[in-house]
Amino acid sequence: MEHLLEMRNLSIDLYKGKRVPSVKLVEGIDLNIGKKQNFGVVGESGCGKSITCSTIMGLLSYPLSVGKGSSIRFQKADGTEVEITSLPKSELRKLRGKEISTIFQEPMTALDPMYTIGEQINETLRFHTDLNKAQMREVALEMLRKVKIPRPEQILVDYPHHLSGGMLQRVMIAIALINNPRLLIADEPTTALDVTIQAQILDLMNELRESYDTSVIMITHDLGVIAETCEEVAVFYAGQVVEQASVDAIFHETAHPYTTGLLRSVTSLGGERKELYTIRGAVPTAGNFGTGCRFADRCDHCMGICKEKPPALTEVAPGHLCRCWLHAGEAEKEAAV
Ligand SMILES: Nc1ncnc2c1ncn2[C@@H]1O[C@H](COP(=O)(O)OP(=O)(O)OP(=O)(O)O)[C@@H](O)[C@H]1O
Ligand code: SF4
Ligand SMILES: [Mg+2]
């Protein structure tokens, strides 16, 4: 397998009851995550970013399930490949926190208020390593220093509520990286933080990446964060990828009207909005996507064909994919009519 992770034709079903057909929350998602690659997933709220990445962790639960024909292949550190969608729970547990780890938006919900930071770091180490207590303490202190936490000895005996949001997120990063994972999924890791701290955390993540072999999937609604951290990006809209390209191409050769809208609403990391802009309308909910382009009701370039036929994801330039009739070739348009 050429990539660290290969997702093919992923769909996620929402169970609606015995007599009602399931609804597809996301569908047809193909993603390749390279080794040591920083991959961005961007889109508005509700587009399916988090549930797509939860499937990589094997964390989907009722009423959600992975749809038929979906595949997620992952290459482990020992070189063997696993099909995540069919791994038993016990194997998934071994993978999580060791080969694949996550950082979420709200560190307070990921950490247990009843245990000290030291106890929670040890928990991750105990499950995946054979270190003794003294060794675990050393590894924990070293990791806390790497994420630039002052007075790490004190932090080990502190409880989560003693720490600020920025410090808690550093602890989460420490826990996520302590077993040197192959893949780190960061789901809006800086959204809950104020802008100065946000910039510090992104700088820290960029710095740490240099010393780890970890690939990162950065999930965000903000293309500004993508620009700071990623090389490749997939733009999600209403449960589909609508554009995918290098970050450079997304910013300078934008193809999809939705991406153009997202770019106009970028928050600069300095804190101010360059321009207050929101794309008119709202993301349609699953089950109400219509027959044509899912963005049609919000698009300034909408044409007749857009409301009738769904555009396919096609290559508009080498390595640059876009799902829009504006960029489809004549042959594709004719085939659709
Ligand atoms: N447990 C669930 N039950 C029913 N619907 C769900 C469930 N989890 C997610 N969804 C639906 O799936 C869709 C995608 O959700 P997801 O959380 O992946 O969006 P997102 O792109 O991460 O949004 P945000 O930016 O708000 O985090 C949404 O319409 C959401 O309502
Ligand atoms: S297919 Fe049509 S409606 Fe959809 S984004 Fe392209 S131009 Fe707009
Ligand atoms: Mg989300």
mmCIF file of C-alpha atoms and ligand atoms in Angstrom:
data_model
loop_
_atom_site.group_PDB
_atom_site.id
_atom_site.type_symbol
_atom_site.label_atom_id
_atom_site.label_comp_id
_atom_site.label_asym_id
_atom_site.label_seq_id
_atom_site.Cartn_x
_atom_site.Cartn_y
_atom_site.Cartn_z
ATOM 1 C CA MET A 1 0.000 0.000 0.000
ATOM 2 C CA GLU A 2 1.427 3.303 -1.124
ATOM 3 C CA HIS A 3 -0.320 5.468 1.470
ATOM 4 C CA LEU A 4 -0.654 5.322 5.240
ATOM 5 C CA LEU A 5 -4.429 5.292 4.915
ATOM 6 C CA GLU A 6 -6.690 4.653 1.935
ATOM 7 C CA MET A 7 -10.392 5.369 2.278
ATOM 8 C CA ARG A 8 -12.543 4.112 -0.577
ATOM 9 C CA ASN A 9 -16.195 4.791 -1.277
ATOM 10 C CA LEU A 10 -16.940 5.493 2.379
ATOM 11 C CA SER A 11 -20.565 6.014 3.262
ATOM 12 C CA ILE A 12 -22.213 6.353 6.664
ATOM 13 C CA ASP A 13 -25.796 5.253 7.212
ATOM 14 C CA LEU A 14 -28.168 6.774 9.734
ATOM 15 C CA TYR A 15 -30.704 4.186 10.907
ATOM 16 C CA LYS A 16 -34.191 5.673 10.894
ATOM 17 C CA GLY A 17 -36.260 2.719 12.030
ATOM 18 C CA LYS A 18 -37.435 -0.662 10.773
ATOM 19 C CA ARG A 19 -39.877 0.590 8.168
ATOM 20 C CA VAL A 20 -37.892 3.559 6.917
ATOM 21 C CA PRO A 21 -34.802 3.381 4.697
ATOM 22 C CA SER A 22 -31.523 4.538 6.234
ATOM 23 C CA VAL A 23 -30.240 7.949 5.264
ATOM 24 C CA LYS A 24 -26.711 8.381 3.904
ATOM 25 C CA LEU A 25 -24.991 11.084 5.963
ATOM 26 C CA VAL A 26 -21.840 10.940 3.862
ATOM 27 C CA GLU A 27 -21.187 9.030 0.651
ATOM 28 C CA GLY A 28 -18.583 8.222 -1.936
ATOM 29 C CA ILE A 29 -15.659 9.521 0.106
ATOM 30 C CA ASP A 30 -12.228 8.566 -1.279
ATOM 31 C CA LEU A 31 -9.223 9.871 0.616
ATOM 32 C CA ASN A 32 -5.529 8.973 0.578
ATOM 33 C CA ILE A 33 -3.445 10.073 3.533
ATOM 34 C CA GLY A 34 0.273 9.891 2.820
ATOM 35 C CA LYS A 35 3.030 9.089 5.279
ATOM 36 C CA LYS A 36 4.054 12.214 7.228
ATOM 37 C CA GLN A 37 1.408 14.160 5.344
ATOM 38 C CA ASN A 38 -0.611 16.977 6.858
ATOM 39 C CA PHE A 39 -4.058 16.620 5.403
ATOM 40 C CA GLY A 40 -6.844 19.144 5.940
ATOM 41 C CA VAL A 41 -10.577 18.440 6.032
ATOM 42 C CA VAL A 42 -12.618 21.628 5.806
ATOM 43 C CA GLY A 43 -16.294 22.535 5.529
ATOM 44 C CA GLU A 44 -19.179 24.154 7.367
ATOM 45 C CA SER A 45 -20.893 22.658 10.377
ATOM 46 C CA GLY A 46 -22.814 19.441 9.635
ATOM 47 C CA CYS A 47 -20.965 18.540 6.406
ATOM 48 C CA GLY A 48 -19.753 15.201 7.798
ATOM 49 C CA LYS A 49 -16.144 15.975 8.718
ATOM 50 C CA SER A 50 -16.222 14.499 12.234
ATOM 51 C CA ILE A 51 -18.218 11.358 11.503
ATOM 52 C CA THR A 52 -15.985 10.587 8.497
ATOM 53 C CA CYS A 53 -12.911 10.787 10.691
ATOM 54 C CA SER A 54 -14.607 8.884 13.545
ATOM 55 C CA THR A 55 -14.852 5.887 11.233
ATOM 56 C CA ILE A 56 -11.052 5.879 10.984
ATOM 57 C CA MET A 57 -10.969 5.412 14.763
ATOM 58 C CA GLY A 58 -13.712 2.785 14.589
ATOM 59 C CA LEU A 59 -15.807 5.037 16.778
ATOM 60 C CA LEU A 60 -19.151 5.156 14.963
ATOM 61 C CA SER A 61 -21.988 3.970 17.117
ATOM 62 C CA TYR A 62 -25.730 3.375 16.826
ATOM 63 C CA PRO A 63 -27.709 4.852 15.049
ATOM 64 C CA LEU A 64 -24.745 5.380 12.710
ATOM 65 C CA SER A 65 -22.946 2.627 10.821
ATOM 66 C CA VAL A 66 -20.460 2.258 7.999
ATOM 67 C CA GLY A 67 -22.279 1.698 4.693
ATOM 68 C CA LYS A 68 -21.932 -1.335 2.429
ATOM 69 C CA GLY A 69 -18.979 -1.240 0.047
ATOM 70 C CA SER A 70 -16.918 1.133 2.242
ATOM 71 C CA SER A 71 -13.262 0.444 2.860
ATOM 72 C CA ILE A 72 -10.590 2.032 5.071
ATOM 73 C CA ARG A 73 -7.177 0.419 4.817
ATOM 74 C CA PHE A 74 -4.448 1.425 7.251
ATOM 75 C CA GLN A 75 -0.787 0.482 7.271
ATOM 76 C CA LYS A 76 0.474 -0.339 10.767
ATOM 77 C CA ALA A 77 3.973 0.426 12.080
ATOM 78 C CA ASP A 78 5.024 -3.204 11.505
ATOM 79 C CA GLY A 79 4.158 -2.812 7.805
ATOM 80 C CA THR A 80 1.022 -4.969 7.876
ATOM 81 C CA GLU A 81 -2.267 -3.614 6.569
ATOM 82 C CA VAL A 82 -5.636 -3.725 8.270
ATOM 83 C CA GLU A 83 -9.175 -3.095 7.032
ATOM 84 C CA ILE A 84 -10.514 -0.828 9.760
ATOM 85 C CA THR A 85 -14.181 -1.255 8.833
ATOM 86 C CA SER A 86 -14.059 -4.955 9.678
ATOM 87 C CA LEU A 87 -11.627 -5.016 12.623
ATOM 88 C CA PRO A 88 -12.914 -6.529 15.867
ATOM 89 C CA LYS A 89 -13.388 -4.084 18.767
ATOM 90 C CA SER A 90 -10.408 -5.482 20.683
ATOM 91 C CA GLU A 91 -8.101 -4.819 17.707
ATOM 92 C CA LEU A 92 -9.495 -1.314 17.279
ATOM 93 C CA ARG A 93 -8.720 -0.589 20.926
ATOM 94 C CA LYS A 94 -5.113 -1.619 20.351
ATOM 95 C CA LEU A 95 -4.917 0.691 17.348
ATOM 96 C CA ARG A 96 -6.410 3.694 19.146
ATOM 97 C CA GLY A 97 -3.999 5.686 21.291
ATOM 98 C CA LYS A 98 -1.088 3.763 19.809
ATOM 99 C CA GLU A 99 -1.116 3.879 16.004
ATOM 100 C CA ILE A 100 -3.969 6.364 15.637
ATOM 101 C CA SER A 101 -4.799 9.046 18.161
ATOM 102 C CA THR A 102 -7.027 12.104 18.367
ATOM 103 C CA ILE A 103 -7.290 15.581 19.786
ATOM 104 C CA PHE A 104 -10.758 17.064 20.122
ATOM 105 C CA GLN A 105 -12.090 20.577 20.371
ATOM 106 C CA GLU A 106 -13.011 20.292 24.041
ATOM 107 C CA PRO A 107 -10.164 18.843 26.111
ATOM 108 C CA MET A 108 -12.368 19.014 29.222
ATOM 109 C CA THR A 109 -14.697 16.392 27.767
ATOM 110 C CA ALA A 110 -11.821 14.086 26.805
ATOM 111 C CA LEU A 111 -10.110 14.255 30.210
ATOM 112 C CA ASP A 112 -11.584 12.768 33.382
ATOM 113 C CA PRO A 113 -12.092 15.440 36.076
ATOM 114 C CA MET A 114 -11.583 12.820 38.830
ATOM 115 C CA TYR A 115 -8.000 11.915 37.894
ATOM 116 C CA THR A 116 -4.771 13.899 37.877
ATOM 117 C CA ILE A 117 -3.048 14.695 34.609
ATOM 118 C CA GLY A 118 -0.258 12.279 35.582
ATOM 119 C CA GLU A 119 -2.713 9.427 36.161
ATOM 120 C CA GLN A 120 -4.351 10.064 32.791
ATOM 121 C CA ILE A 121 -1.037 10.101 30.926
ATOM 122 C CA ASN A 122 -0.036 6.870 32.703
ATOM 123 C CA GLU A 123 -3.273 5.253 31.620
ATOM 124 C CA THR A 124 -2.321 5.675 27.954
ATOM 125 C CA LEU A 125 1.198 4.388 28.588
ATOM 126 C CA ARG A 126 0.050 1.434 30.713
ATOM 127 C CA PHE A 127 -2.305 0.158 28.020
ATOM 128 C CA HIS A 128 0.217 0.295 25.202
ATOM 129 C CA THR A 129 3.690 -0.147 26.789
ATOM 130 C CA ASP A 130 5.514 -2.247 29.409
ATOM 131 C CA LEU A 131 7.097 0.700 31.240
ATOM 132 C CA ASN A 132 7.317 0.637 35.029
ATOM 133 C CA LYS A 133 6.043 3.501 37.206
ATOM 134 C CA ALA A 134 9.329 5.412 37.356
ATOM 135 C CA GLN A 135 9.848 5.077 33.597
ATOM 136 C CA MET A 136 6.296 6.255 32.913
ATOM 137 C CA ARG A 137 6.916 9.347 35.038
ATOM 138 C CA GLU A 138 10.079 10.124 33.087
ATOM 139 C CA VAL A 139 8.337 9.678 29.718
ATOM 140 C CA ALA A 140 5.393 11.819 30.886
ATOM 141 C CA LEU A 141 7.678 14.633 32.083
ATOM 142 C CA GLU A 142 9.646 14.561 28.851
ATOM 143 C CA MET A 143 6.455 14.735 26.791
ATOM 144 C CA LEU A 144 5.069 17.631 28.858
ATOM 145 C CA ARG A 145 8.318 19.499 28.259
ATOM 146 C CA LYS A 146 8.008 18.864 24.530
ATOM 147 C CA VAL A 147 4.580 20.499 24.481
ATOM 148 C CA LYS A 148 6.151 23.396 26.426
ATOM 149 C CA ILE A 149 4.198 23.052 29.624
ATOM 150 C CA PRO A 150 5.883 25.024 32.407
ATOM 151 C CA ARG A 151 6.437 23.249 35.773
ATOM 152 C CA PRO A 152 5.627 19.767 34.392
ATOM 153 C CA GLU A 153 6.225 18.094 37.819
ATOM 154 C CA GLN A 154 3.399 20.179 39.258
ATOM 155 C CA ILE A 155 1.110 19.527 36.271
ATOM 156 C CA LEU A 156 1.406 15.758 36.804
ATOM 157 C CA VAL A 157 -0.348 16.077 40.169
ATOM 158 C CA ASP A 158 -2.858 18.706 39.026
ATOM 159 C CA TYR A 159 -6.461 17.932 38.095
ATOM 160 C CA PRO A 160 -7.875 19.116 34.729
ATOM 161 C CA HIS A 161 -9.853 21.971 36.315
ATOM 162 C CA HIS A 162 -6.588 23.516 37.566
ATOM 163 C CA LEU A 163 -5.483 24.175 33.986
ATOM 164 C CA SER A 164 -6.425 26.817 31.402
ATOM 165 C CA GLY A 165 -7.943 25.777 28.040
ATOM 166 C CA GLY A 166 -4.637 26.306 26.233
ATOM 167 C CA MET A 167 -2.713 24.214 28.806
ATOM 168 C CA LEU A 168 -5.328 21.454 28.663
ATOM 169 C CA GLN A 169 -5.005 21.323 24.892
ATOM 170 C CA ARG A 170 -1.216 20.973 25.313
ATOM 171 C CA VAL A 171 -1.860 18.064 27.699
ATOM 172 C CA MET A 172 -4.168 16.490 25.107
ATOM 173 C CA ILE A 173 -1.469 16.850 22.454
ATOM 174 C CA ALA A 174 1.038 15.267 24.855
ATOM 175 C CA ILE A 175 -1.285 12.307 25.474
ATOM 176 C CA ALA A 176 -2.028 11.970 21.749
ATOM 177 C CA LEU A 177 1.654 11.901 20.775
ATOM 178 C CA ILE A 178 3.142 10.002 23.710
ATOM 179 C CA ASN A 179 3.029 6.629 21.929
ATOM 180 C CA ASN A 180 4.357 8.132 18.684
ATOM 181 C CA PRO A 181 1.237 7.392 16.598
ATOM 182 C CA ARG A 182 1.310 6.928 12.815
ATOM 183 C CA LEU A 183 -1.787 9.102 12.441
ATOM 184 C CA LEU A 184 -3.114 11.974 14.529
ATOM 185 C CA ILE A 185 -6.672 13.180 13.935
ATOM 186 C CA ALA A 186 -7.128 16.721 15.213
ATOM 187 C CA ASP A 187 -10.831 17.650 15.221
ATOM 188 C CA GLU A 188 -11.118 21.434 15.558
ATOM 189 C CA PRO A 189 -8.267 21.438 18.094
ATOM 190 C CA THR A 190 -8.120 25.204 18.416
ATOM 191 C CA THR A 191 -11.721 26.308 17.879
ATOM 192 C CA ALA A 192 -12.501 26.669 21.595
ATOM 193 C CA LEU A 193 -9.371 28.724 22.268
ATOM 194 C CA ASP A 194 -8.871 32.443 21.943
ATOM 195 C CA VAL A 195 -6.893 33.564 18.917
ATOM 196 C CA THR A 196 -3.501 34.125 20.553
ATOM 197 C CA ILE A 197 -3.549 30.699 22.188
ATOM 198 C CA GLN A 198 -4.915 29.221 18.953
ATOM 199 C CA ALA A 199 -1.863 30.488 17.050
ATOM 200 C CA GLN A 200 0.468 29.131 19.784
ATOM 201 C CA ILE A 201 -1.111 25.665 19.613
ATOM 202 C CA LEU A 202 -0.890 25.553 15.812
ATOM 203 C CA ASP A 203 2.769 26.643 15.996
ATOM 204 C CA LEU A 204 3.395 23.933 18.567
ATOM 205 C CA MET A 205 1.748 21.284 16.375
ATOM 206 C CA ASN A 206 3.820 22.381 13.387
ATOM 207 C CA GLU A 207 6.985 22.244 15.490
ATOM 208 C CA LEU A 208 6.208 18.803 16.945
ATOM 209 C CA ARG A 209 5.521 17.368 13.527
ATOM 210 C CA GLU A 210 9.166 17.896 12.617
ATOM 211 C CA SER A 211 10.251 15.469 15.334
ATOM 212 C CA TYR A 212 7.556 12.809 14.827
ATOM 213 C CA ASP A 213 6.763 10.531 11.901
ATOM 214 C CA THR A 214 3.088 11.251 12.410
ATOM 215 C CA SER A 215 0.627 12.127 9.625
ATOM 216 C CA VAL A 216 -2.048 14.595 10.699
ATOM 217 C CA ILE A 217 -5.659 14.978 9.610
ATOM 218 C CA MET A 218 -6.651 18.500 10.607
ATOM 219 C CA ILE A 219 -10.421 18.984 10.717
ATOM 220 C CA THR A 220 -11.591 22.573 10.735
ATOM 221 C CA HIS A 221 -14.206 24.953 9.357
ATOM 222 C CA ASP A 222 -11.495 27.569 8.846
ATOM 223 C CA LEU A 223 -9.322 27.582 5.724
ATOM 224 C CA GLY A 224 -6.954 29.920 7.608
ATOM 225 C CA VAL A 225 -6.037 27.017 9.908
ATOM 226 C CA ILE A 226 -5.525 24.784 6.852
ATOM 227 C CA ALA A 227 -3.181 27.345 5.297
ATOM 228 C CA GLU A 228 -1.082 27.332 8.467
ATOM 229 C CA THR A 229 -0.828 23.589 8.879
ATOM 230 C CA CYS A 230 -1.558 21.446 5.812
ATOM 231 C CA GLU A 231 -0.198 20.444 2.407
ATOM 232 C CA GLU A 232 -3.304 18.801 0.958
ATOM 233 C CA VAL A 233 -6.961 19.559 1.634
ATOM 234 C CA ALA A 234 -10.391 18.028 1.005
ATOM 235 C CA VAL A 235 -13.384 20.384 1.057
ATOM 236 C CA PHE A 236 -16.516 18.698 2.410
ATOM 237 C CA TYR A 237 -20.024 19.808 1.560
ATOM 238 C CA ALA A 238 -23.253 18.032 2.507
ATOM 239 C CA GLY A 239 -21.614 14.657 3.024
ATOM 240 C CA GLN A 240 -19.386 14.694 -0.063
ATOM 241 C CA VAL A 241 -15.954 15.882 -1.086
ATOM 242 C CA VAL A 242 -16.559 18.777 -3.499
ATOM 243 C CA GLU A 243 -12.955 19.812 -4.065
ATOM 244 C CA GLN A 244 -9.582 18.324 -3.247
ATOM 245 C CA ALA A 245 -6.139 19.664 -4.082
ATOM 246 C CA SER A 246 -2.876 20.914 -2.676
ATOM 247 C CA VAL A 247 -3.368 23.820 -0.274
ATOM 248 C CA ASP A 248 -1.595 26.038 -2.770
ATOM 249 C CA ALA A 249 -4.046 25.130 -5.551
ATOM 250 C CA ILE A 250 -7.077 25.505 -3.272
ATOM 251 C CA PHE A 251 -6.038 29.067 -2.459
ATOM 252 C CA HIS A 252 -4.718 30.145 -5.863
ATOM 253 C CA GLU A 253 -6.627 28.064 -8.391
ATOM 254 C CA THR A 254 -9.915 27.638 -6.540
ATOM 255 C CA ALA A 255 -12.363 25.667 -8.659
ATOM 256 C CA HIS A 256 -15.570 25.050 -6.668
ATOM 257 C CA PRO A 257 -17.958 27.942 -5.907
ATOM 258 C CA TYR A 258 -18.378 26.587 -2.353
ATOM 259 C CA THR A 259 -14.627 26.758 -1.750
ATOM 260 C CA THR A 260 -14.672 30.335 -3.068
ATOM 261 C CA GLY A 261 -17.334 31.123 -0.465
ATOM 262 C CA LEU A 262 -15.300 29.503 2.317
ATOM 263 C CA LEU A 263 -12.239 31.486 1.261
ATOM 264 C CA ARG A 264 -14.163 34.727 1.513
ATOM 265 C CA SER A 265 -15.079 33.926 5.089
ATOM 266 C CA VAL A 266 -11.568 32.993 6.259
ATOM 267 C CA THR A 267 -10.656 34.230 9.697
ATOM 268 C CA SER A 268 -7.126 35.545 9.602
ATOM 269 C CA LEU A 269 -5.115 33.994 12.398
ATOM 270 C CA GLY A 270 -4.282 37.463 13.633
ATOM 271 C CA GLY A 271 -7.818 37.438 14.935
ATOM 272 C CA GLU A 272 -9.678 39.902 12.735
ATOM 273 C CA ARG A 273 -11.983 38.861 9.975
ATOM 274 C CA LYS A 274 -10.631 40.180 6.714
ATOM 275 C CA GLU A 275 -14.156 40.524 5.489
ATOM 276 C CA LEU A 276 -17.385 39.566 7.178
ATOM 277 C CA TYR A 277 -18.900 37.127 4.754
ATOM 278 C CA THR A 278 -21.185 34.187 5.097
ATOM 279 C CA ILE A 279 -22.434 32.017 2.265
ATOM 280 C CA ARG A 280 -26.180 32.634 1.948
ATOM 281 C CA GLY A 281 -28.515 29.833 2.962
ATOM 282 C CA ALA A 282 -27.625 26.716 4.907
ATOM 283 C CA VAL A 283 -26.214 23.249 4.321
ATOM 284 C CA PRO A 284 -29.120 20.921 3.391
ATOM 285 C CA THR A 285 -29.691 18.094 5.844
ATOM 286 C CA ALA A 286 -29.146 14.458 4.905
ATOM 287 C CA GLY A 287 -32.197 13.026 3.188
ATOM 288 C CA ASN A 288 -32.945 16.433 1.620
ATOM 289 C CA PHE A 289 -30.052 16.743 -0.753
ATOM 290 C CA GLY A 290 -32.163 16.904 -3.915
ATOM 291 C CA THR A 291 -31.330 15.286 -7.231
ATOM 292 C CA GLY A 292 -28.718 17.672 -8.662
ATOM 293 C CA CYS A 293 -25.768 19.494 -7.160
ATOM 294 C CA ARG A 294 -26.130 19.678 -3.376
ATOM 295 C CA PHE A 295 -24.853 23.271 -3.408
ATOM 296 C CA ALA A 296 -27.296 24.440 -6.102
ATOM 297 C CA ASP A 297 -29.624 26.446 -3.812
ATOM 298 C CA ARG A 298 -26.724 28.529 -2.506
ATOM 299 C CA CYS A 299 -24.665 28.886 -5.662
ATOM 300 C CA ASP A 300 -24.363 32.130 -7.643
ATOM 301 C CA HIS A 301 -23.367 30.163 -10.767
ATOM 302 C CA CYS A 302 -26.228 27.658 -10.735
ATOM 303 C CA MET A 303 -27.241 26.513 -14.254
ATOM 304 C CA GLY A 304 -30.100 24.362 -15.533
ATOM 305 C CA ILE A 305 -28.161 21.112 -15.414
ATOM 306 C CA CYS A 306 -27.073 21.765 -11.809
ATOM 307 C CA LYS A 307 -30.559 21.201 -10.389
ATOM 308 C CA GLU A 308 -31.138 18.082 -12.451
ATOM 309 C CA LYS A 309 -27.975 15.988 -12.454
ATOM 310 C CA PRO A 310 -25.413 15.500 -9.712
ATOM 311 C CA PRO A 311 -21.930 16.547 -10.867
ATOM 312 C CA ALA A 312 -19.158 13.949 -10.485
ATOM 313 C CA LEU A 313 -15.811 14.550 -8.830
ATOM 314 C CA THR A 314 -13.481 15.053 -11.791
ATOM 315 C CA GLU A 315 -9.844 16.002 -12.234
ATOM 316 C CA VAL A 316 -9.671 19.626 -13.392
ATOM 317 C CA ALA A 317 -5.860 19.764 -13.264
ATOM 318 C CA PRO A 318 -3.290 17.127 -12.237
ATOM 319 C CA GLY A 319 -4.091 16.200 -8.633
ATOM 320 C CA HIS A 320 -6.919 18.762 -8.433
ATOM 321 C CA LEU A 321 -10.449 17.328 -8.091
ATOM 322 C CA CYS A 322 -13.699 19.262 -8.273
ATOM 323 C CA ARG A 323 -17.388 18.307 -8.206
ATOM 324 C CA CYS A 324 -19.023 21.036 -10.295
ATOM 325 C CA TRP A 325 -20.668 21.305 -13.724
ATOM 326 C CA LEU A 326 -18.695 24.498 -14.417
ATOM 327 C CA HIS A 327 -15.562 22.374 -14.679
ATOM 328 C CA ALA A 328 -16.978 19.233 -16.244
ATOM 329 C CA GLY A 329 -15.850 18.332 -19.755
ATOM 330 C CA GLU A 330 -18.308 18.424 -22.691
ATOM 331 C CA ALA A 331 -18.358 14.620 -22.844
ATOM 332 C CA GLU A 332 -19.481 14.398 -19.198
ATOM 333 C CA LYS A 333 -22.195 16.994 -19.753
ATOM 334 C CA GLU A 334 -23.469 15.200 -22.835
ATOM 335 C CA ALA A 335 -23.440 11.848 -21.045
ATOM 336 C CA ALA A 336 -25.527 13.369 -18.260
ATOM 337 C CA VAL A 337 -28.235 14.740 -20.535
HETATM 338 N N1 LIG B 1 -25.313 10.275 16.353
HETATM 339 C C1 LIG B 1 -25.909 10.908 15.341
HETATM 340 N N2 LIG B 1 -27.216 10.715 15.081
HETATM 341 C C2 LIG B 1 -27.822 11.324 14.048
HETATM 342 N N3 LIG B 1 -27.222 12.178 13.203
HETATM 343 C C3 LIG B 1 -25.916 12.438 13.423
HETATM 344 C C4 LIG B 1 -25.192 11.813 14.493
HETATM 345 N N4 LIG B 1 -23.908 12.268 14.459
HETATM 346 C C5 LIG B 1 -23.858 13.131 13.403
HETATM 347 N N5 LIG B 1 -25.041 13.224 12.798
HETATM 348 C C6 LIG B 1 -25.367 14.057 11.609
HETATM 349 O O1 LIG B 1 -24.361 13.820 10.627
HETATM 350 C C7 LIG B 1 -24.049 15.005 9.938
HETATM 351 C C8 LIG B 1 -22.561 15.234 9.957
HETATM 352 O O2 LIG B 1 -22.144 15.465 11.292
HETATM 353 P P1 LIG B 1 -20.635 15.804 11.689
HETATM 354 O O3 LIG B 1 -20.592 15.881 13.169
HETATM 355 O O4 LIG B 1 -19.704 14.873 11.025
HETATM 356 O O5 LIG B 1 -20.459 17.257 11.048
HETATM 357 P P2 LIG B 1 -19.185 18.207 11.075
HETATM 358 O O6 LIG B 1 -18.844 18.501 9.647
HETATM 359 O O7 LIG B 1 -18.105 17.610 11.912
HETATM 360 O O8 LIG B 1 -19.767 19.516 11.735
HETATM 361 P P3 LIG B 1 -19.147 20.495 12.864
HETATM 362 O O9 LIG B 1 -18.299 21.475 12.112
HETATM 363 O O10 LIG B 1 -20.354 21.124 13.458
HETATM 364 O O11 LIG B 1 -18.376 19.675 13.836
HETATM 365 C C9 LIG B 1 -24.844 16.116 10.601
HETATM 366 O O12 LIG B 1 -25.955 16.403 9.811
HETATM 367 C C10 LIG B 1 -25.263 15.535 11.928
HETATM 368 O O13 LIG B 1 -26.485 16.040 12.326
HETATM 369 S S1 SF4 B 2 -22.582 22.290 -10.150
HETATM 370 FE FE1 SF4 B 2 -23.710 24.171 -10.541
HETATM 371 S S2 SF4 B 2 -24.764 24.656 -8.616
HETATM 372 FE FE2 SF4 B 2 -23.182 23.153 -8.178
HETATM 373 S S3 SF4 B 2 -21.460 24.341 -7.519
HETATM 374 FE FE3 SF4 B 2 -21.200 23.985 -9.699
HETATM 375 S S4 SF4 B 2 -22.156 25.746 -10.703
HETATM 376 FE FE4 SF4 B 2 -22.849 25.748 -8.573
HETATM 377 MG MG MG B 3 -17.267 18.138 13.720
#
